[in-house]
Tab-separated table of C-alpha atoms and ligand atoms in Angstrom:
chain	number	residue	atom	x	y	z
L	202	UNK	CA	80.553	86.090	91.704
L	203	UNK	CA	83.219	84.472	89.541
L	204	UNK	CA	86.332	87.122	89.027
L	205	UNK	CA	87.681	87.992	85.877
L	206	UNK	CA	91.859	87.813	85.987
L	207	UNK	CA	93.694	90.292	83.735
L	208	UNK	CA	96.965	90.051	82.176
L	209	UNK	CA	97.947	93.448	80.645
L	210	UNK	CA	101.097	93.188	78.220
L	211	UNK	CA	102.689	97.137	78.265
L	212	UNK	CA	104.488	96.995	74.829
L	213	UNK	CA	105.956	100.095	75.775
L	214	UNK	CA	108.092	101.576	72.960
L	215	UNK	CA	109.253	98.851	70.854
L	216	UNK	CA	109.113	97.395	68.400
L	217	UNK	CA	110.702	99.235	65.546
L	218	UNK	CA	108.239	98.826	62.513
L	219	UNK	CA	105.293	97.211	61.100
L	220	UNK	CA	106.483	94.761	60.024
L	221	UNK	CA	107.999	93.737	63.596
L	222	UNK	CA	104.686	94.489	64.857
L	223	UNK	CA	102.774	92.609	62.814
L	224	UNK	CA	105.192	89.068	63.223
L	225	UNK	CA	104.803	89.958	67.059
L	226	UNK	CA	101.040	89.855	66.158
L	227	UNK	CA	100.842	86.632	64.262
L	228	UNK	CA	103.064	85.240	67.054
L	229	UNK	CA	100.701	85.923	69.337
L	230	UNK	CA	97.392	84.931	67.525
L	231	UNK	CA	99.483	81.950	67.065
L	232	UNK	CA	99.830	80.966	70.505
L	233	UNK	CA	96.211	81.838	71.716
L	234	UNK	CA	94.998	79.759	68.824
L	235	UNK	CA	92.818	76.562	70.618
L	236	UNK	CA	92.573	78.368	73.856
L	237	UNK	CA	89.511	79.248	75.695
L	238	UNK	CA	89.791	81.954	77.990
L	239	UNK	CA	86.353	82.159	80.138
L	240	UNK	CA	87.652	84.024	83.170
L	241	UNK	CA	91.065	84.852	82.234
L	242	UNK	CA	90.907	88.763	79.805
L	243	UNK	CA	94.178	90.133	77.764
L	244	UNK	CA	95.105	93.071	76.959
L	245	UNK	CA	97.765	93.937	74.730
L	246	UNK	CA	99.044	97.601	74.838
L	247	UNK	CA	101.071	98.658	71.552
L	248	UNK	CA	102.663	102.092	71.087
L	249	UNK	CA	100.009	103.866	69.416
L	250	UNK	CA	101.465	103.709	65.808
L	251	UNK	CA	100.678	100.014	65.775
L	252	UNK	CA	97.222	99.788	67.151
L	253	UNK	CA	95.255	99.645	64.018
L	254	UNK	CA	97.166	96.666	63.338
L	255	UNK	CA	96.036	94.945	66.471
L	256	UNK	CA	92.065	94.996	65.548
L	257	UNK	CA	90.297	91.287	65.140
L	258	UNK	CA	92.516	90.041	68.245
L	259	UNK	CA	91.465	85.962	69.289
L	260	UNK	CA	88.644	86.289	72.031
L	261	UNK	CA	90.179	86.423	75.277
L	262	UNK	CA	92.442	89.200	74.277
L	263	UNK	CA	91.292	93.275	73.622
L	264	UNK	CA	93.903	96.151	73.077
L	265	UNK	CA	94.496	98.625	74.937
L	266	UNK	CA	96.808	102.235	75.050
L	267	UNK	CA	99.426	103.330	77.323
L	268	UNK	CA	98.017	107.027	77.525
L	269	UNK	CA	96.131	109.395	76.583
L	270	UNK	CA	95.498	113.368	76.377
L	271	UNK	CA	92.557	114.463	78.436
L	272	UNK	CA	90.333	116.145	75.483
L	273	UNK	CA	88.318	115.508	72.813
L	274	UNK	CA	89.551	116.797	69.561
L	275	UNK	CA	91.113	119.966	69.282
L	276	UNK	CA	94.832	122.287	68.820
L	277	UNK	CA	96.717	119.636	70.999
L	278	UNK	CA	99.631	118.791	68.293
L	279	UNK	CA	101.415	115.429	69.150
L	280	UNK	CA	98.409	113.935	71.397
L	281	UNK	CA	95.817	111.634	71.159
L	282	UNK	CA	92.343	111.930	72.069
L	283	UNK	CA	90.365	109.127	74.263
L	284	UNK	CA	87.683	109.226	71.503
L	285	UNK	CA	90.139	108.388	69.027
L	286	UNK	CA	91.286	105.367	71.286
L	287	UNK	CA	87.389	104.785	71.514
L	288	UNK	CA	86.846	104.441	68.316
L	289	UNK	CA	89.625	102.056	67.168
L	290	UNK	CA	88.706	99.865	69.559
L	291	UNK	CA	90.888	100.456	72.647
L	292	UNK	CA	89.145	98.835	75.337
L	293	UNK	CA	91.784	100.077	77.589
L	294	UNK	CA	94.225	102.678	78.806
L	295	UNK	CA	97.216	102.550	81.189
L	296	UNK	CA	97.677	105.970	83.084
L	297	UNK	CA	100.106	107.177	85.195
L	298	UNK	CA	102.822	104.558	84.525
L	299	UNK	CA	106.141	105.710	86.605
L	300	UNK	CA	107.752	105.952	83.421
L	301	UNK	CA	105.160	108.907	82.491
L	302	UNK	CA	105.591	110.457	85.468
L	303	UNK	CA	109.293	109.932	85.346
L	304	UNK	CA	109.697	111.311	81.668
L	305	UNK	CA	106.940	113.232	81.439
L	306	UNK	CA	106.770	114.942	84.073
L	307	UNK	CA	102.858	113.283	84.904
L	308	UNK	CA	101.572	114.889	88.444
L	309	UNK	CA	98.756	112.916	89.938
L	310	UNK	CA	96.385	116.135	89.256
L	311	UNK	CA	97.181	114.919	85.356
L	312	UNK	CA	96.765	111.509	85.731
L	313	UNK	CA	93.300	112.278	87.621
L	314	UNK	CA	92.355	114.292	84.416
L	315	UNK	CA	93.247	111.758	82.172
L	316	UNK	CA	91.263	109.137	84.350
L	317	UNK	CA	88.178	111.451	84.210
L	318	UNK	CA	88.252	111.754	80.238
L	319	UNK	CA	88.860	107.521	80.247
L	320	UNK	CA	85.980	107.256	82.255
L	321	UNK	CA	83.508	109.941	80.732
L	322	UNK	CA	84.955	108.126	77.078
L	323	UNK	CA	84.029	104.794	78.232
L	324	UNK	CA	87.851	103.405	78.765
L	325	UNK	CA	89.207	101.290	81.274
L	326	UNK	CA	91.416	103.303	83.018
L	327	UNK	CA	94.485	101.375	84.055
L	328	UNK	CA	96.034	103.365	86.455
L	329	UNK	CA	99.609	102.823	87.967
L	330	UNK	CA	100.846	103.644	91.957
L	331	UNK	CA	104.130	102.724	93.308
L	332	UNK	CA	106.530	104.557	95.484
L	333	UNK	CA	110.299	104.847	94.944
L	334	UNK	CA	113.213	102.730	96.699
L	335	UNK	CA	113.938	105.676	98.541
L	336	UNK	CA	110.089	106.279	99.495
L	337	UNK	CA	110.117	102.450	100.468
L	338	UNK	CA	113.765	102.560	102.234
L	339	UNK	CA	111.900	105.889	105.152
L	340	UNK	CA	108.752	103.975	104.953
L	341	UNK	CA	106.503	105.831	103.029
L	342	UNK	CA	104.952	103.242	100.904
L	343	UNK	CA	101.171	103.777	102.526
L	344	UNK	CA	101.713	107.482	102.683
L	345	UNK	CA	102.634	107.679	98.787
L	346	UNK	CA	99.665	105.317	97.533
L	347	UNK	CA	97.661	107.231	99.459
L	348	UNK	CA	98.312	110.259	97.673
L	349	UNK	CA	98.414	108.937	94.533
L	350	UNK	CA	94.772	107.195	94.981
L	351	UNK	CA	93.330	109.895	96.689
L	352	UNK	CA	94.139	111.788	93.333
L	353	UNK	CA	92.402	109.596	91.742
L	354	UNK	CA	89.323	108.699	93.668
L	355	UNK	CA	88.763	111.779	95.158
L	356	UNK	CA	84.961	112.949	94.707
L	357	UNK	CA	84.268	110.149	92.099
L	358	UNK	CA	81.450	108.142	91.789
L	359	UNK	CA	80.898	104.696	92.815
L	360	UNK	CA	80.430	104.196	89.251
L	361	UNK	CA	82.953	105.275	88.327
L	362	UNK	CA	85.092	104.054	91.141
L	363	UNK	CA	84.556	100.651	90.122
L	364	UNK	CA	85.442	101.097	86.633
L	365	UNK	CA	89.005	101.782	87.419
L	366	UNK	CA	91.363	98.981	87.883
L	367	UNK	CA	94.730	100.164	89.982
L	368	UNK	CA	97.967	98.438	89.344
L	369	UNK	CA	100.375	98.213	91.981
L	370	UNK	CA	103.593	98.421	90.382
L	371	UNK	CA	106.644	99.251	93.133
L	372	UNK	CA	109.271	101.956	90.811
L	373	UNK	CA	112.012	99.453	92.051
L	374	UNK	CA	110.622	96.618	90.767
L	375	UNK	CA	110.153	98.139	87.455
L	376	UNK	CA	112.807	96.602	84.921
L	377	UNK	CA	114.867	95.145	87.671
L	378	UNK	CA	113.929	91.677	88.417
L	379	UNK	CA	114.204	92.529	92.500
L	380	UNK	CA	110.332	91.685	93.673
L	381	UNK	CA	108.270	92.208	96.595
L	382	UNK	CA	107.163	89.363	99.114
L	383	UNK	CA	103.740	87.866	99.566
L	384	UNK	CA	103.120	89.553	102.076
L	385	UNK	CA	104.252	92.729	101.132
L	386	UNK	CA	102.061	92.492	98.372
L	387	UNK	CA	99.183	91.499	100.257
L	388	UNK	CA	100.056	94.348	102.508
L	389	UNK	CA	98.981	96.591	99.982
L	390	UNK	CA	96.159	95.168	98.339
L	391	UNK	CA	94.538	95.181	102.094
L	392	UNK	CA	95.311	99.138	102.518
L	393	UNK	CA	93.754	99.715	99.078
L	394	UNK	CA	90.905	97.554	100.050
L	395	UNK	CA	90.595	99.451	102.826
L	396	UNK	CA	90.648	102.714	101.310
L	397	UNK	CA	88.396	102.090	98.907
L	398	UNK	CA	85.766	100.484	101.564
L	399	UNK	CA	86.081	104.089	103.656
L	400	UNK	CA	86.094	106.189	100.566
L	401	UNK	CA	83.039	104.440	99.083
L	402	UNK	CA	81.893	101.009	100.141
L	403	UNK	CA	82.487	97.168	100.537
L	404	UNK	CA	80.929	96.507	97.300
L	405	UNK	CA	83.258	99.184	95.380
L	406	UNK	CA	86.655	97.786	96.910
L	407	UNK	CA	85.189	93.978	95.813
L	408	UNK	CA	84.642	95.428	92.674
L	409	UNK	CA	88.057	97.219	91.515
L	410	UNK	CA	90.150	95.140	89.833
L	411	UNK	CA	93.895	95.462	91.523
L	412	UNK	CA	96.632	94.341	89.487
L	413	UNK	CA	100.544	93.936	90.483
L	414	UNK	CA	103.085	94.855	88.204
L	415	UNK	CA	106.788	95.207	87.974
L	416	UNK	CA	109.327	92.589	86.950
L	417	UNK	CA	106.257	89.480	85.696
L	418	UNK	CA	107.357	86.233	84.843
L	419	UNK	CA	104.768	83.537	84.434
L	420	UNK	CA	107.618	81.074	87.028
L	421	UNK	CA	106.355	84.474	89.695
L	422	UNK	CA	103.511	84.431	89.204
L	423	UNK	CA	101.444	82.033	92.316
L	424	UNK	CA	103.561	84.604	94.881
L	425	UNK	CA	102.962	87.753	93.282
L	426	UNK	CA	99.347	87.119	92.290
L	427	UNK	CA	96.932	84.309	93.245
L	428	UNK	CA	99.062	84.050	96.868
L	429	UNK	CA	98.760	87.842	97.385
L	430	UNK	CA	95.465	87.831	96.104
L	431	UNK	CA	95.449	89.992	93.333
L	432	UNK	CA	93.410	89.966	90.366
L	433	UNK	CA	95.672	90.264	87.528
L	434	UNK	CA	99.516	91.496	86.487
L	435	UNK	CA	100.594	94.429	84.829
L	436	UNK	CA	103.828	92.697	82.832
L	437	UNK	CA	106.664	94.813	81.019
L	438	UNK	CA	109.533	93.035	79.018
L	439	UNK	CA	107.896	89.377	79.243
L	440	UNK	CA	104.758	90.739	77.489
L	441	UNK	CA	107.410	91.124	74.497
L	442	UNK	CA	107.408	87.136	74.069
L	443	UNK	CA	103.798	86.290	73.057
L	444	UNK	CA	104.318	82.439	74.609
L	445	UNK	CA	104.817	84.332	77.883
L	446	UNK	CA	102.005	86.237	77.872
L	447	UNK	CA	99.379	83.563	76.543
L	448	UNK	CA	101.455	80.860	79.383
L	449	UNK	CA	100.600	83.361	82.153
L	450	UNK	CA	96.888	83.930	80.978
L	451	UNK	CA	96.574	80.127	81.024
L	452	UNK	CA	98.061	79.942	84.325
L	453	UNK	CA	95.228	82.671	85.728
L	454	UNK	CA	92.797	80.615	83.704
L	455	UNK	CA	93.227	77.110	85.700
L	456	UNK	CA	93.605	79.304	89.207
L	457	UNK	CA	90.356	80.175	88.327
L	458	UNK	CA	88.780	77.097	87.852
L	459	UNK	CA	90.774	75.763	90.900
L	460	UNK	CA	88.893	78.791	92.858
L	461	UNK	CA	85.354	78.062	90.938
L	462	UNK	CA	85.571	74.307	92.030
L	463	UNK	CA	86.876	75.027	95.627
L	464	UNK	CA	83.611	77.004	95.707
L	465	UNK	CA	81.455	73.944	94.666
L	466	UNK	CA	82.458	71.873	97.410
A	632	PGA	P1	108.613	95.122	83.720
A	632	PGA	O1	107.717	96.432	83.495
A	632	PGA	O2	107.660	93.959	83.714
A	632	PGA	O3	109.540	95.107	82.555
A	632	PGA	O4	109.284	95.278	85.012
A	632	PGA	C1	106.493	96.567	84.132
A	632	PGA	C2	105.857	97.874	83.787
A	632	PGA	O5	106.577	98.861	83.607
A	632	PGA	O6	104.628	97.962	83.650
């Protein structure tokens, strides 16, 4: 089975108007015009004030959100509902970025509720494990995914399991151009492999897309993604220039016909 690689541009909160939104948008459109992305999938994640401006995106590229609140409609003021996402056309949702769980106070028993309502609303949940510098520094990395996937997993589905995509994004790496090895990467994507093979099966830890994410630059990106193997990046302040972005989906676009024609021979 050919994979699908996934660049996901986290707008975070800029961007300071519409109108800034909207020249980032023909910017963008601009760049992906004359591209064909067959194995290569965007997504672009505005704050949600801008996402109605980011319907009838070039194919190869679908928006997504960068949260949600875990109901349906009702007296939550200040929060938006998945079916609300759903029905603008978010395709996507990132979940338990660090900087949620940093500023909002996000405990992985909220991010798994927030994964549940993705999942029961149709939304790719996008959801984000790292461990801290000081978690890293007593070596604690393992013990800290763990948790936070176990959160996640936990009693799901296989379904379900494989809808989720996980990004690994390290909190030190986040914002600070310091990156992990390779290997270190590697390292990681094996133990989630792993987990997922002894929580489910072989065929669900094939299937979940595992991204890496935390200081992405397209010059990074053979030894943070094709090298250690994983299918897609999670990028912050580079998915702010729209040549970046499109350069890096390119990039994951000729890998994969590199892989597709290694395959034929
Ligand atoms: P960065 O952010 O690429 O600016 O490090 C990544 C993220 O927070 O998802």
């Amino acid at each position: 089975m050919q994979k699908t690689f996934y660049v996901v541009g986290n707008l975070k909160m800029n961007m300071l108007s519409c109108d800034e939104a909207g020249q980032y948008l023909s910017v963008l459109k601009r760049e992906m015009r004359g591209r064909e992305f067959s194995f290569t999938q965007g997504v672009i994640c505005p704050s949600f004030l801008y996402l109605s401006l980011f319907d009838h995106l070039p194919s190869g590229l679908t928006k997504g959100a960068q949260n949600l609140f875990p109901e349906k409609s009702g007296a939550y003021t200040g929060e938006i509902s998945p079916v609300m996402l759903k029905n603008d056309g978010v395709t996507h949702v990132i979940l338990g970025h660090s900087e949620r769980r940093l500023y909002a106070g996000e405990t992985d028993e909220d991010v798994r509720e927030k994964v549940l309502a993705a999942l029961k609303y149709h939304l790719v949940p996008v959801v984000c494990i790292g461990e801290t510098k000081e978690e890293r520094a007593r070596e604690e990395t393992e013990e800290v995914l763990l948790r936070q996937v176990k959160a996640v997993f936990d009693g799901l589905s296989k379904l379900q399991a494989e809808s989720i995509m996980i990004a690994y994004e390290p909190r030190w790496a986040i914002g600070t151009d310091v990156l992990p090895t390779t290997s270190e990467i590697l390292q990681v994507r094996v133990f989630l492999r792993k987990f997922l093979t002894e929580t489910f099966d072989a065929s669900v830890a094939e299937r979940v897309v595992i991204l890496y994410g935390g200081s992405v630059k397209s010059s990074f990106l053979p030894a943070i993604s094709w090298e250690a193997q994983v299918d897609g990046v999670l990028v912050g302040r580079e998915s702010l220039f729209p040549y970046e972005l499109v350069k890096m989906m390119e990039m994951f676009e000729n890998e994969a016909k590199k892989e597709k024609t290694k395959k034929r021979i």
